Coordinates of C-alpha atoms and ligand atoms in Angstrom, one line a residue:
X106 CA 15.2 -1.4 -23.2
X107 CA 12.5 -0.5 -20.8
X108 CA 13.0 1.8 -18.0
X109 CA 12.8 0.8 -14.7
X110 CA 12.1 3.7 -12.2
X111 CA 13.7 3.6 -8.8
X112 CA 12.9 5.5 -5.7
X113 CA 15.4 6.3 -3.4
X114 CA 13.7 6.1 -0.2
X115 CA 16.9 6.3 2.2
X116 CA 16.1 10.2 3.6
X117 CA 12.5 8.6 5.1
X118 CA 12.7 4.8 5.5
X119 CA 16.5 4.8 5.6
X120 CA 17.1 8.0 8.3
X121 CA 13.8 7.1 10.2
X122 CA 15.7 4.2 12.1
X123 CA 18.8 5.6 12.6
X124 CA 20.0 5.5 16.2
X125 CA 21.4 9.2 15.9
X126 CA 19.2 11.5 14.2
X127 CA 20.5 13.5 11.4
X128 CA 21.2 17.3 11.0
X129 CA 18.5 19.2 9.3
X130 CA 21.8 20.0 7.2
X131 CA 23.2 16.7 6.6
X132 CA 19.4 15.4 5.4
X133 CA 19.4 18.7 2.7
X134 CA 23.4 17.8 1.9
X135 CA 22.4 14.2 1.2
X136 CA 19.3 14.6 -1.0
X137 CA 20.9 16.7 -3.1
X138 CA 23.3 14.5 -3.9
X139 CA 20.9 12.1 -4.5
X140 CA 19.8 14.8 -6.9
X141 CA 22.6 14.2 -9.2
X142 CA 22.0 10.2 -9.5
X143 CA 18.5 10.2 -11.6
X144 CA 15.9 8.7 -9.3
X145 CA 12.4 9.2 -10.4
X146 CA 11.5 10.1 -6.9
X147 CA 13.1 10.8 -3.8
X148 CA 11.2 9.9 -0.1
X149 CA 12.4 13.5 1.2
X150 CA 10.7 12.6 5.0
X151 CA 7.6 12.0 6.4
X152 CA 4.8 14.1 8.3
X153 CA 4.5 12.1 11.4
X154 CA 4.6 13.0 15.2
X155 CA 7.9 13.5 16.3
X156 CA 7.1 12.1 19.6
X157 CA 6.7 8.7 17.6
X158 CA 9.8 9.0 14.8
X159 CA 11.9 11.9 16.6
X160 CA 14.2 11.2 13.4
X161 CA 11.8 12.5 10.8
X162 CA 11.2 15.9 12.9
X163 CA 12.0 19.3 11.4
X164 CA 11.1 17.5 7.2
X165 CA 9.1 20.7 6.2
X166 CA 12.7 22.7 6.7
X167 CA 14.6 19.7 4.9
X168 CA 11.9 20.2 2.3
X169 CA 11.7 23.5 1.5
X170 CA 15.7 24.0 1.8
X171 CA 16.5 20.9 -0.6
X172 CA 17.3 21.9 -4.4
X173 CA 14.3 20.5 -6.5
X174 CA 15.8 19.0 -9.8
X175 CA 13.3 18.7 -12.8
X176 CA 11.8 15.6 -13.5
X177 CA 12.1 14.2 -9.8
X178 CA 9.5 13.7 -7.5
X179 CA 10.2 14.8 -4.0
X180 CA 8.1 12.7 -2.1
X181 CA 6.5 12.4 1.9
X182 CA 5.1 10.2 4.0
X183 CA 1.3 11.5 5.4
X184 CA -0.4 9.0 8.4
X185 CA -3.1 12.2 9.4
X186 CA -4.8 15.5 8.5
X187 CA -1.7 17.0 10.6
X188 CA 0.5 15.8 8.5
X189 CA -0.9 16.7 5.3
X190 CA -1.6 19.7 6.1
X191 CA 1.9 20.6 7.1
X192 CA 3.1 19.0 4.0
X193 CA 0.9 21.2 1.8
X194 CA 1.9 24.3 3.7
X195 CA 5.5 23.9 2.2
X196 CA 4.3 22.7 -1.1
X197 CA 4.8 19.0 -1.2
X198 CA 2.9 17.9 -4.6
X199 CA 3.4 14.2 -3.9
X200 CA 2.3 12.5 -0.8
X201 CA 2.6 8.6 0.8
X202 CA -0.2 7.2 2.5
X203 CA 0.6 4.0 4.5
X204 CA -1.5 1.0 5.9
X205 CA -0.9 -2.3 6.7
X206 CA -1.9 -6.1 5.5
X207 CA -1.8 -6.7 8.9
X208 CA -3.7 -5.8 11.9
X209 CA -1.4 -6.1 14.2
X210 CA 1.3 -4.2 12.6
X211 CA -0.9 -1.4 11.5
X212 CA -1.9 -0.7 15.9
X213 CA 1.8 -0.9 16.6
X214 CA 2.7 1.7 13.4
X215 CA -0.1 3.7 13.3
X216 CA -1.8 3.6 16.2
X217 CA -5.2 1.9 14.4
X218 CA -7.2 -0.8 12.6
X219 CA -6.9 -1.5 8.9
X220 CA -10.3 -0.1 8.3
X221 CA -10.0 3.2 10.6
X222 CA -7.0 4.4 8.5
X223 CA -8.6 3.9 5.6
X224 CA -11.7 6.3 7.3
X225 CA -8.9 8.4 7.8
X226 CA -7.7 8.3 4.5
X227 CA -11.1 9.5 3.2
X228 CA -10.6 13.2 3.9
X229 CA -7.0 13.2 2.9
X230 CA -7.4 11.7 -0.3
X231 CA -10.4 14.2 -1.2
X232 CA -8.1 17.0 -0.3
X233 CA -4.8 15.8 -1.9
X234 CA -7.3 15.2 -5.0
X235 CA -8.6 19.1 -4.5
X236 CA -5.1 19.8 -5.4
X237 CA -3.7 17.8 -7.5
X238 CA -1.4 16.2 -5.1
X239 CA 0.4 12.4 -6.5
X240 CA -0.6 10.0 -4.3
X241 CA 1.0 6.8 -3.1
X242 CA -0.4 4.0 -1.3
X243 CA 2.0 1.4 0.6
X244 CA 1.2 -1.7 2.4
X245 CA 3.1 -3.2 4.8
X246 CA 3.9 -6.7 5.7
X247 CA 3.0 -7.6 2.7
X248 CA 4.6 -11.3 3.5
X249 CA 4.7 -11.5 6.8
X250 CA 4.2 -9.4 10.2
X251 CA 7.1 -9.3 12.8
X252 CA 3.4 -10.0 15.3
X253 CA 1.1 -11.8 13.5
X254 CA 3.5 -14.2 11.2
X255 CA 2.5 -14.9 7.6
X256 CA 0.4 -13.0 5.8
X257 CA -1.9 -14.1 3.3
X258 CA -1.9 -12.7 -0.5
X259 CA -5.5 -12.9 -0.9
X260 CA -5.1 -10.1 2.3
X261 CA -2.7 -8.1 1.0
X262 CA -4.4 -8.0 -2.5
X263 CA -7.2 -6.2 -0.8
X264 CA -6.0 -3.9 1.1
X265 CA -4.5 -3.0 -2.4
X266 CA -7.3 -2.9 -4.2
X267 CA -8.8 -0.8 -1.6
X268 CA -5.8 1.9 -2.2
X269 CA -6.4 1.8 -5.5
X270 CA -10.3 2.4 -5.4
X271 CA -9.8 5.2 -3.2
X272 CA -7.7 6.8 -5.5
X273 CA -4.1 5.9 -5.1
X274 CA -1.8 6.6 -8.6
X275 CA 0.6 4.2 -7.1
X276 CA 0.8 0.8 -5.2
X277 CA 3.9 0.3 -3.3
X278 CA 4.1 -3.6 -1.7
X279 CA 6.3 -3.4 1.3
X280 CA 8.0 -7.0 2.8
X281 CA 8.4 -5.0 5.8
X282 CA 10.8 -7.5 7.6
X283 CA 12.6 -9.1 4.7
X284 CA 10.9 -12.9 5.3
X285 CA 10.3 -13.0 1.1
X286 CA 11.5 -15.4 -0.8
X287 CA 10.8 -15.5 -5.1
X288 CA 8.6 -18.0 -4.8
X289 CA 6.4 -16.1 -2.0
X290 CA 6.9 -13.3 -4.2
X291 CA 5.8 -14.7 -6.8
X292 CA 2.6 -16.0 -5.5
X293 CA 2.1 -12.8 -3.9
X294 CA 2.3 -10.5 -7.4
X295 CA -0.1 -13.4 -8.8
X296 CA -2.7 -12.3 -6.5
X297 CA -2.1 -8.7 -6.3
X298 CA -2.1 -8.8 -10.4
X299 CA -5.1 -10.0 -10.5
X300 CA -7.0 -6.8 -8.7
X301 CA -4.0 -4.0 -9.1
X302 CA -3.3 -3.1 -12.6
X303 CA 0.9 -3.9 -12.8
X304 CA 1.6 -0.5 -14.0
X305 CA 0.8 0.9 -10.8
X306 CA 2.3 -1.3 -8.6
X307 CA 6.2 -0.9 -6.8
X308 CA 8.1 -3.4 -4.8
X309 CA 9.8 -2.2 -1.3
X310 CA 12.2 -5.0 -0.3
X311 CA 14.3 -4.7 3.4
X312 CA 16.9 -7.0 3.4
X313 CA 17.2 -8.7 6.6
X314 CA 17.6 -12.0 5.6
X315 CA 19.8 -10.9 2.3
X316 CA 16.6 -12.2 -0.1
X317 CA 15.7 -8.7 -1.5
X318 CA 18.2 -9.1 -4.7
X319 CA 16.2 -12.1 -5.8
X320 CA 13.2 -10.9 -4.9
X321 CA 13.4 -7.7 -7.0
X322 CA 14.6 -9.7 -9.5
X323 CA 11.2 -12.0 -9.4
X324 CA 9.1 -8.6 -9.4
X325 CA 11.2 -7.2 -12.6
X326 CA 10.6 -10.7 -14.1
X327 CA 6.7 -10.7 -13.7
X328 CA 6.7 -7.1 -15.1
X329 CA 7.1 -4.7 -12.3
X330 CA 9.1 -1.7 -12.9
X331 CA 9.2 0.6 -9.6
X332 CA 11.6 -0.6 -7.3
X333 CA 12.5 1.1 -4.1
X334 CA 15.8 0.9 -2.7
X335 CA 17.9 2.8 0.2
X336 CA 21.5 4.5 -0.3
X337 CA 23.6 2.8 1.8
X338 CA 20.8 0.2 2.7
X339 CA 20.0 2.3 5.5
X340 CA 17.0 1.9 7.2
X341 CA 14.1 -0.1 8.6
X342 CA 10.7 0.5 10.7
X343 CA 11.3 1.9 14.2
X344 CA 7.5 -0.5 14.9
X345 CA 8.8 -3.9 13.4
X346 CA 10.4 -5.0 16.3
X347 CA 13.8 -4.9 15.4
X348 CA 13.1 -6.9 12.2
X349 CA 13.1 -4.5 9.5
X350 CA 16.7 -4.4 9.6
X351 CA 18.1 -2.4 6.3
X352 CA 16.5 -1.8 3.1
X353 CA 17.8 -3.3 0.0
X354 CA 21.0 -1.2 -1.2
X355 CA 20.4 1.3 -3.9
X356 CA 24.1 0.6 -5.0
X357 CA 23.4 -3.2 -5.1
X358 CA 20.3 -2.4 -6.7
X359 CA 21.6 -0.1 -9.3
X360 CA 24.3 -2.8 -10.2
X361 CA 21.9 -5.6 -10.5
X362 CA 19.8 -3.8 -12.9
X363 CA 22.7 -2.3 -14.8
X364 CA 24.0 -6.0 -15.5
X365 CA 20.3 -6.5 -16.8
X366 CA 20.8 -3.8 -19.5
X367 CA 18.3 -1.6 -17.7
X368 CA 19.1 2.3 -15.7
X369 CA 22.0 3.2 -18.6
X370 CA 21.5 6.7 -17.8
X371 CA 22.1 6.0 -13.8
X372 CA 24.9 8.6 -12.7
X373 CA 27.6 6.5 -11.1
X374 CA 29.7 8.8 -10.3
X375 CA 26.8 11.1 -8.6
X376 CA 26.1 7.3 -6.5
X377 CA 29.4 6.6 -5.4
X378 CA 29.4 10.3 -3.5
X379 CA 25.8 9.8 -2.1
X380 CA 27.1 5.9 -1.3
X381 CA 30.3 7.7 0.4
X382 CA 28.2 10.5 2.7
X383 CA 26.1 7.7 4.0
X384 CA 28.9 5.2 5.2
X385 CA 30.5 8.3 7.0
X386 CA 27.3 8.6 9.1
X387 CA 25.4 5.7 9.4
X388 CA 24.7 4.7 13.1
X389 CA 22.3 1.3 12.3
X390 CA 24.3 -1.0 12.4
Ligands
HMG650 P1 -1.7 9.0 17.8 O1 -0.9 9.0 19.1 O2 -2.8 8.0 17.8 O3 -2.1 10.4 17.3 O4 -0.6 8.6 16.7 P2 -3.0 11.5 18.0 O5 -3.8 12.1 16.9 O6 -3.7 11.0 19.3 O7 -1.9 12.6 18.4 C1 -0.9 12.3 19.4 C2 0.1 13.4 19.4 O8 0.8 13.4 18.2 C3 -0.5 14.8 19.5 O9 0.4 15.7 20.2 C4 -0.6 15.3 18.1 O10 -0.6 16.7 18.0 C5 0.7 14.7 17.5 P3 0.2 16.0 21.8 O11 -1.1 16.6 21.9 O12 0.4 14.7 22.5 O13 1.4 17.0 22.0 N1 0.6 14.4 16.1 C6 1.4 14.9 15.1 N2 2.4 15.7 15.2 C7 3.0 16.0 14.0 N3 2.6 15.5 12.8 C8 1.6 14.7 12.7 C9 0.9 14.4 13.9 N4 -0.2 13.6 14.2 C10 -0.4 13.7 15.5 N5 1.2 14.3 11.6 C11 0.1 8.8 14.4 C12 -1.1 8.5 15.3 C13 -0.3 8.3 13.0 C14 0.3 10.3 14.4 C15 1.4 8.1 14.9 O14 1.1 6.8 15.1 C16 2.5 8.2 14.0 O15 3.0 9.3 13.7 N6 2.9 7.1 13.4 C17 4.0 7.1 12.4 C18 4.8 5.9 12.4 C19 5.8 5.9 11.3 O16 6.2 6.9 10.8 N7 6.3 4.7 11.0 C20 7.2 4.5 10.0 C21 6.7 4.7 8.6 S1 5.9 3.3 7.9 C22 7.1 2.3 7.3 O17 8.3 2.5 7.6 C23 6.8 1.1 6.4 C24 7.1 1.4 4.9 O18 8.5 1.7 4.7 C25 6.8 0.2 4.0 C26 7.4 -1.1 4.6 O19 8.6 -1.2 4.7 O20 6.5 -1.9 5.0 C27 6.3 2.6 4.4
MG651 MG1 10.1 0.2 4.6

């Protein structure tokens, strides 16, 4: 059977909207026991002010304290040359770059226009390409924005393409506020497919209106086979307005593809304990 790789992006997209921020200590306890489940990559934080994502502050100490398993990617979100170069200064090999479909979205998150972050990603992509570094590329809204409303494919398409021309080794398609539905999704892949190589693209499902099961399901269907997913479903975008409620579940996930024949080698026992440390702290909701 074909693998399908999952990335557990709880510690960043999950912990970034919690109301109550986590201990430095209870983000390290947490990824390691993510450790023992098998992800291909783990979202450890992300390099961002603190002044707008207080949650996220302090991820250079969860990242060099967390125990780095072979085989796993340990992963951060970049927006600047800040952030980059704080994530190089404690050795992170694999970075995130995000940007938007929408224009809208992209001033509220990021604080500029579609094209002035990718003028900012110029520099950074030279640099992380100096060293070696992985580099991801997500949009968001990828369906629809929680300001501007639906989003066109043939938009999202090329801000993808653009990702991948400058260098991205990975496409991540985020429905930032959970308004996809397989058929939207399906049209969406079409167009995306058509200027993205589907090797190097991943689907990023929240789950606010409890579509992201079928949705994945549509993307594994049409040949993707990156899927990220939240312990817990934690989660969401502290500048979607409210309406990037959780992520999809790993757990549900997980069980979804295992009924599919796919992630055999998933630890469930390793799951249930990351699954159990969550519901013990989770302030979301
Ligand atoms: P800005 O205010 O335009 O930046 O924000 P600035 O360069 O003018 O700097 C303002 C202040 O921030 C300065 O501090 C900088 O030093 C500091 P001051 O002089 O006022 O004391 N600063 C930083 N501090 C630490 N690390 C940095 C950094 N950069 C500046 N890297 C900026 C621009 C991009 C920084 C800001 O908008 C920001 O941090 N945004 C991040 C928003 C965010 O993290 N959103 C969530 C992640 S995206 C997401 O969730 C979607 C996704 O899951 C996919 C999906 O679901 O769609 C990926
Ligand atoms: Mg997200």
């Amino acid at each position: 059977m074909e693998q399908i790789k999952l990335v557990e992006v709880g510690p960043r997209d999950g912990l970034q909207n919690e109301a109550n921020s986590w201990s430095v200590a209870d983000r390290i306890a947490f990824i390691n026991l993510l450790s023992q489940c098998q992800f291909s990559e783990i979202e450890v934080g992300s390099f961002v002010s603190p002044k707008w994502v207080p949650q996220m502050a302090q991820t250079d100490k969860v990242f060099q304290a967390i125990e780095k398993v072979p085989g796993i990617r340990y992963s951060c979100l970049v927006p600047n040359q800040m952030g980059l170069d704080a994530a190089q200064e404690v050795g992170v090999q694999n970075i995130s770059l995000f940007t938007a479909a929408s224009e809208a979205f992209n001033q509220k998150n990021i604080n500029c226009s579609i094209d002035e972050s990718f003028e900012r990603f110029k520099p950074l992509m030279r640099q992380a390409q100096d060293h070696h570094l992985r580099v991801r590329g997500y949009v968001s809204c990828v369906i629809e924005c929680p300001y501007a409303g639906p989003i066109m494919p043939d938009q999202v398409a090329l801000v993808a393409a653009k990702l991948l021309a400058i260098g991205c080794d990975e496409i991540s398609l985020g429905d930032t506020i959970g308004k996809g539905t397989p058929d939207t999704i399906k049209t969406l892949l079409t167009a995306v497919c058509a200027v993205v190589p589907l090797q190097k693209l991943a689907i990023h499902c929240h789950d606010t209106y409890g579509n992201a099961i079928d949705n994945i399901s549509m993307a594994i269907k049409l040949g993707i086979r990156v899927i990220d997913s939240a312990m817990g479903g934690l989660g969401g975008c502290p500048y979607a307005g409210g309406q990037a409620k959780g992520n999809v579940a790993t757990e549900t996930v997980v069980k979804t593809l295992h009924q599919q024949g796919f992630l055999q080698d998933f630890n469930m026992d390793a799951m249930q304990r990351a699954s159990a440390f969550v519901a013990a702290r989770k302030t979301n909701i």
